[in-house]
Amino acid sequence: MAEATQPDLAVALGRLRLSWPTLMGSGCYGSGEEYAPFIDLAALGGVVLKSVTRHPRLGNAAPRLVSTPSGLLNAIGLQNPGIDAYLENDVANFADRPCAVIGSVAGFSVDDYAYVTERLAARDEIDAIELNISCPNVGTEGETFACDPSLAEAATRAARGVTDKTLIVKLSPNVTDIAAIARIVEAAGADALAVINTVRGMSIDVDRWTPRLGNANGGLSGPAIRPVAVLAVWEVARAVKIPIVGQGGIETARDALEFILAGASAVGIGTGNFTDPRVPLNVVDGIRDYLAARGHSALSEIVGKANPRFAGVR
Amino acid sequence: MYTLERSPAVHRTVVSDRREPVPGIVILGLHVPHLASITLPGQFAMVVPPSGEQAATALGIYEAEGERVSLMLVVVGPRTRELAALQIGAPLDLLAPLGNGFELDALGDNVALIAGGVGIASLLLPAQALAARGARLTLLYGARTAAALVDADRFAALGAKVVLATDDGTRGHAGFVTELLRALPKHAFSGLAACGPSPMLRAVGRAAAYLDIPAQLALEETFACGVGACWGCVVPHAASSVGTPVGLIRAKRAEPPARESDRFCYARICKEGPVFWAHELRW
């Protein structure tokens, strides 16, 4: 008896081919190595590495995390060794990863984005680049790029000019019209969009009269932001043709399917890994079962199916 | 092969026994085949919530023998409430063992263990290991009130001299356990090992410096990942081998030039710790 054919879950983001439609969110997954004892990395579509900047960054003062209802507020502050030390000490370790390895670049000027992208993308260990133009936790500079259309365009164009590898641009939800930014970033040469980064937030200790985070404000992630993220994907999917990586509070296959039906081709999982490192496996298994039960042969068949004005390419 | 055998994993356990010595403090015994033998004193577990509706919780490993480990938890919120409600036979998954554990050999043969509240949970395994190699033990154990002092007799049974303190004076010294250190002469012990809330550990660190006794502190912290991935649980630490950027604690001071002791980095409590030498912390 012939076995039933498994639905095809592979995804293309520009030139990048993912075996599974799951990317581990930048900053939540280290370099992947930290989670290797708990999950087979080959079962992941890819790992988006922790962001790297031109110069070393000490990071923000503690506390850097606060639990909030159904959410996690963080302000890490892009702690990283800087691109020189990163290339020298870290990148070689990524060579044997059995999933896609996506470098994440953060910056404080257009030139930073070009410089760090060029150096990082030149390494064979790196399969693609995510441009983090939306970090909310480094003063006003970090997120400015995702919130100002001309800067978002300039940073994307600068990075596009220095690499042929897949360029994913990570957008901020902290804007009035995310679709307008998405259109501009697409026109500037992005191959894909990651939607969304964290939502700005704050928690205050009413006994001590002070914000709970060392950095005062932070970025909110987890199930609390999922409806915000699904709507952002819905709106962006009506505005651009390039694929979208939908992310924000995904913990189950049904959560992921909301994003896919809104128009995402793949999903990002970040905070969900902190509940259980097997969440990415459960998401893939659940999506496969869902497609099989409905008689679909490929994930691409259902992308954007809840979104009547889906403008993307399946 | 040594490192491979000791490497952490997802362990599927089953609640084998459950004890609530005081209302609000629960000790969960877990049946798990291959964890006790690779657990080092001072290591912890990330406990995966059975409901999948909460983030995982870090708990120090209290007991570890044969095919059983146990965890001590205080009910403080929804995560611990869910765990405290587990009954015998319930499955519970752990990521374990995590963190570095104590360097017990560096503490000498006359060791004081200093526990604040459920910090006691991270000190039983060190006490057993120290007793096994013949070290003289003293337990200084403080809690809010007499009823919240748990299992001090376990330490006495290992031969430890037990000195108690309660905030409300219902048992032992009335006041903080760290106040007991003030009356001691220099070099009263060959080493200190402490676990408890941060203000207590800072006080232990200051006392250890004054008494000139090497001290290892097991930090209690809320983790997100617990495995070194997210950099959320950091503590300022002497600039070292952690491989992360170094800053200056008094960066604004122009003169005199920064000393070596001003240089620090942010170390991950879950990865480089949770046990740190007191003299290397810059908090």
PDB file of N, CA and C in Angstrom, chain A residues 127-163:
ATOM      1  N   ASP A 127      23.763  32.042   5.586  1.00  0.00           N
ATOM      2  CA  ASP A 127      22.938  31.757   4.408  1.00  0.00           C
ATOM      3  C   ASP A 127      22.123  32.955   3.949  1.00  0.00           C
ATOM      4  N   ALA A 128      21.798  33.852   4.865  1.00  0.00           N
ATOM      5  CA  ALA A 128      20.960  35.006   4.532  1.00  0.00           C
ATOM      6  C   ALA A 128      21.164  36.056   5.616  1.00  0.00           C
ATOM      7  N   ILE A 129      20.637  37.254   5.351  1.00  0.00           N
ATOM      8  CA  ILE A 129      20.778  38.351   6.309  1.00  0.00           C
ATOM      9  C   ILE A 129      19.402  38.875   6.693  1.00  0.00           C
ATOM     10  N   GLU A 130      19.201  39.048   8.012  1.00  0.00           N
ATOM     11  CA  GLU A 130      18.023  39.794   8.467  1.00  0.00           C
ATOM     12  C   GLU A 130      18.502  41.165   8.920  1.00  0.00           C
ATOM     13  N   LEU A 131      17.848  42.193   8.410  1.00  0.00           N
ATOM     14  CA  LEU A 131      18.194  43.558   8.787  1.00  0.00           C
ATOM     15  C   LEU A 131      17.286  43.961   9.944  1.00  0.00           C
ATOM     16  N   ASN A 132      17.886  44.108  11.135  1.00  0.00           N
ATOM     17  CA  ASN A 132      17.112  44.501  12.311  1.00  0.00           C
ATOM     18  C   ASN A 132      17.089  46.023  12.372  1.00  0.00           C
ATOM     19  N   ILE A 133      16.069  46.601  11.736  1.00  0.00           N
ATOM     20  CA  ILE A 133      15.955  48.064  11.752  1.00  0.00           C
ATOM     21  C   ILE A 133      14.936  48.497  12.798  1.00  0.00           C
ATOM     22  N   SER A 134      14.592  47.569  13.694  1.00  0.00           N
ATOM     23  CA  SER A 134      13.445  47.815  14.566  1.00  0.00           C
ATOM     24  C   SER A 134      13.678  47.457  16.026  1.00  0.00           C
ATOM     25  N   CYS A 135      14.929  47.517  16.510  1.00  0.00           N
ATOM     26  CA  CYS A 135      15.162  47.228  17.924  1.00  0.00           C
ATOM     27  C   CYS A 135      14.667  48.402  18.761  1.00  0.00           C
ATOM     28  N   PRO A 136      13.730  48.173  19.699  1.00  0.00           N
ATOM     29  CA  PRO A 136      13.179  49.293  20.455  1.00  0.00           C
ATOM     30  C   PRO A 136      13.967  49.643  21.705  1.00  0.00           C
ATOM     31  N   ASN A 137      15.070  48.938  21.954  1.00  0.00           N
ATOM     32  CA  ASN A 137      15.699  49.027  23.267  1.00  0.00           C
ATOM     33  C   ASN A 137      17.083  49.661  23.280  1.00  0.00           C
ATOM     34  N   VAL A 138      17.365  50.496  22.312  1.00  0.00           N
ATOM     35  CA  VAL A 138      18.693  51.119  22.265  1.00  0.00           C
ATOM     36  C   VAL A 138      18.538  52.621  22.063  1.00  0.00           C
ATOM     37  N   GLY A 139      17.814  53.248  22.985  1.00  0.00           N
ATOM     38  CA  GLY A 139      17.552  54.678  22.858  1.00  0.00           C
ATOM     39  C   GLY A 139      16.618  54.903  21.683  1.00  0.00           C
ATOM     40  N   THR A 140      16.673  56.048  21.095  1.00  0.00           N
ATOM     41  CA  THR A 140      15.759  56.326  19.984  1.00  0.00           C
ATOM     42  C   THR A 140      16.338  55.875  18.651  1.00  0.00           C
ATOM     43  N   GLU A 141      17.671  55.623  18.618  1.00  0.00           N
ATOM     44  CA  GLU A 141      18.301  55.411  17.312  1.00  0.00           C
ATOM     45  C   GLU A 141      17.881  54.113  16.638  1.00  0.00           C
ATOM     46  N   GLY A 142      17.819  53.028  17.422  1.00  0.00           N
ATOM     47  CA  GLY A 142      17.662  51.709  16.830  1.00  0.00           C
ATOM     48  C   GLY A 142      16.410  51.568  15.993  1.00  0.00           C
ATOM     49  N   GLU A 143      15.291  52.012  16.563  1.00  0.00           N
ATOM     50  CA  GLU A 143      14.024  51.789  15.909  1.00  0.00           C
ATOM     51  C   GLU A 143      13.723  52.871  14.872  1.00  0.00           C
ATOM     52  N   THR A 144      14.478  53.960  14.915  1.00  0.00           N
ATOM     53  CA  THR A 144      14.228  55.066  14.001  1.00  0.00           C
ATOM     54  C   THR A 144      14.191  54.587  12.553  1.00  0.00           C
ATOM     55  N   PHE A 145      15.037  53.601  12.250  1.00  0.00           N
ATOM     56  CA  PHE A 145      15.133  53.152  10.865  1.00  0.00           C
ATOM     57  C   PHE A 145      13.847  52.495  10.376  1.00  0.00           C
ATOM     58  N   ALA A 146      13.153  51.822  11.291  1.00  0.00           N
ATOM     59  CA  ALA A 146      11.919  51.155  10.888  1.00  0.00           C
ATOM     60  C   ALA A 146      10.733  52.104  10.935  1.00  0.00           C
ATOM     61  N   CYS A 147      10.905  53.231  11.599  1.00  0.00           N
ATOM     62  CA  CYS A 147       9.782  54.156  11.795  1.00  0.00           C
ATOM     63  C   CYS A 147       9.844  55.340  10.845  1.00  0.00           C
ATOM     64  N   ASP A 148      10.955  55.528  10.186  1.00  0.00           N
ATOM     65  CA  ASP A 148      11.115  56.647   9.252  1.00  0.00           C
ATOM     66  C   ASP A 148      11.256  56.064   7.847  1.00  0.00           C
ATOM     67  N   PRO A 149      10.298  56.318   6.971  1.00  0.00           N
ATOM     68  CA  PRO A 149      10.323  55.688   5.637  1.00  0.00           C
ATOM     69  C   PRO A 149      11.629  55.931   4.880  1.00  0.00           C
ATOM     70  N   SER A 150      12.173  57.117   4.961  1.00  0.00           N
ATOM     71  CA  SER A 150      13.377  57.393   4.167  1.00  0.00           C
ATOM     72  C   SER A 150      14.585  56.647   4.724  1.00  0.00           C
ATOM     73  N   LEU A 151      14.635  56.498   6.064  1.00  0.00           N
ATOM     74  CA  LEU A 151      15.745  55.756   6.661  1.00  0.00           C
ATOM     75  C   LEU A 151      15.585  54.245   6.418  1.00  0.00           C
ATOM     76  N   ALA A 152      14.347  53.764   6.480  1.00  0.00           N
ATOM     77  CA  ALA A 152      14.115  52.341   6.200  1.00  0.00           C
ATOM     78  C   ALA A 152      14.552  52.022   4.774  1.00  0.00           C
ATOM     79  N   GLU A 153      14.220  52.903   3.877  1.00  0.00           N
ATOM     80  CA  GLU A 153      14.604  52.720   2.483  1.00  0.00           C
ATOM     81  C   GLU A 153      16.125  52.766   2.324  1.00  0.00           C
ATOM     82  N   ALA A 154      16.748  53.744   2.969  1.00  0.00           N
ATOM     83  CA  ALA A 154      18.198  53.915   2.816  1.00  0.00           C
ATOM     84  C   ALA A 154      18.955  52.715   3.393  1.00  0.00           C
ATOM     85  N   ALA A 155      18.523  52.238   4.560  1.00  0.00           N
ATOM     86  CA  ALA A 155      19.217  51.099   5.182  1.00  0.00           C
ATOM     87  C   ALA A 155      19.051  49.853   4.314  1.00  0.00           C
ATOM     88  N   THR A 156      17.852  49.638   3.806  1.00  0.00           N
ATOM     89  CA  THR A 156      17.607  48.459   2.969  1.00  0.00           C
ATOM     90  C   THR A 156      18.429  48.540   1.685  1.00  0.00           C
ATOM     91  N   ARG A 157      18.417  49.716   1.048  1.00  0.00           N
ATOM     92  CA  ARG A 157      19.153  49.887  -0.203  1.00  0.00           C
ATOM     93  C   ARG A 157      20.658  49.682   0.019  1.00  0.00           C
ATOM     94  N   ALA A 158      21.135  50.193   1.153  1.00  0.00           N
ATOM     95  CA  ALA A 158      22.565  50.069   1.458  1.00  0.00           C
ATOM     96  C   ALA A 158      22.950  48.596   1.619  1.00  0.00           C
ATOM     97  N   ALA A 159      22.112  47.840   2.334  1.00  0.00           N
ATOM     98  CA  ALA A 159      22.421  46.420   2.544  1.00  0.00           C
ATOM     99  C   ALA A 159      22.266  45.652   1.232  1.00  0.00           C
ATOM    100  N   ARG A 160      21.241  45.989   0.485  1.00  0.00           N
ATOM    101  CA  ARG A 160      20.999  45.322  -0.806  1.00  0.00           C
ATOM    102  C   ARG A 160      22.200  45.492  -1.735  1.00  0.00           C
ATOM    103  N   GLY A 161      22.850  46.650  -1.617  1.00  0.00           N
ATOM    104  CA  GLY A 161      23.967  46.951  -2.499  1.00  0.00           C
ATOM    105  C   GLY A 161      25.218  46.136  -2.230  1.00  0.00           C
ATOM    106  N   VAL A 162      25.279  45.458  -1.086  1.00  0.00           N
ATOM    107  CA  VAL A 162      26.520  44.775  -0.721  1.00  0.00           C
ATOM    108  C   VAL A 162      26.372  43.256  -0.636  1.00  0.00           C
ATOM    109  N   THR A 163      25.191  42.718  -0.911  1.00  0.00           N
ATOM    110  CA  THR A 163      25.066  41.255  -0.887  1.00  0.00           C
ATOM    111  C   THR A 163      23.976  40.767  -1.835  1.00  0.00           C
TER     112      THR A 163
END
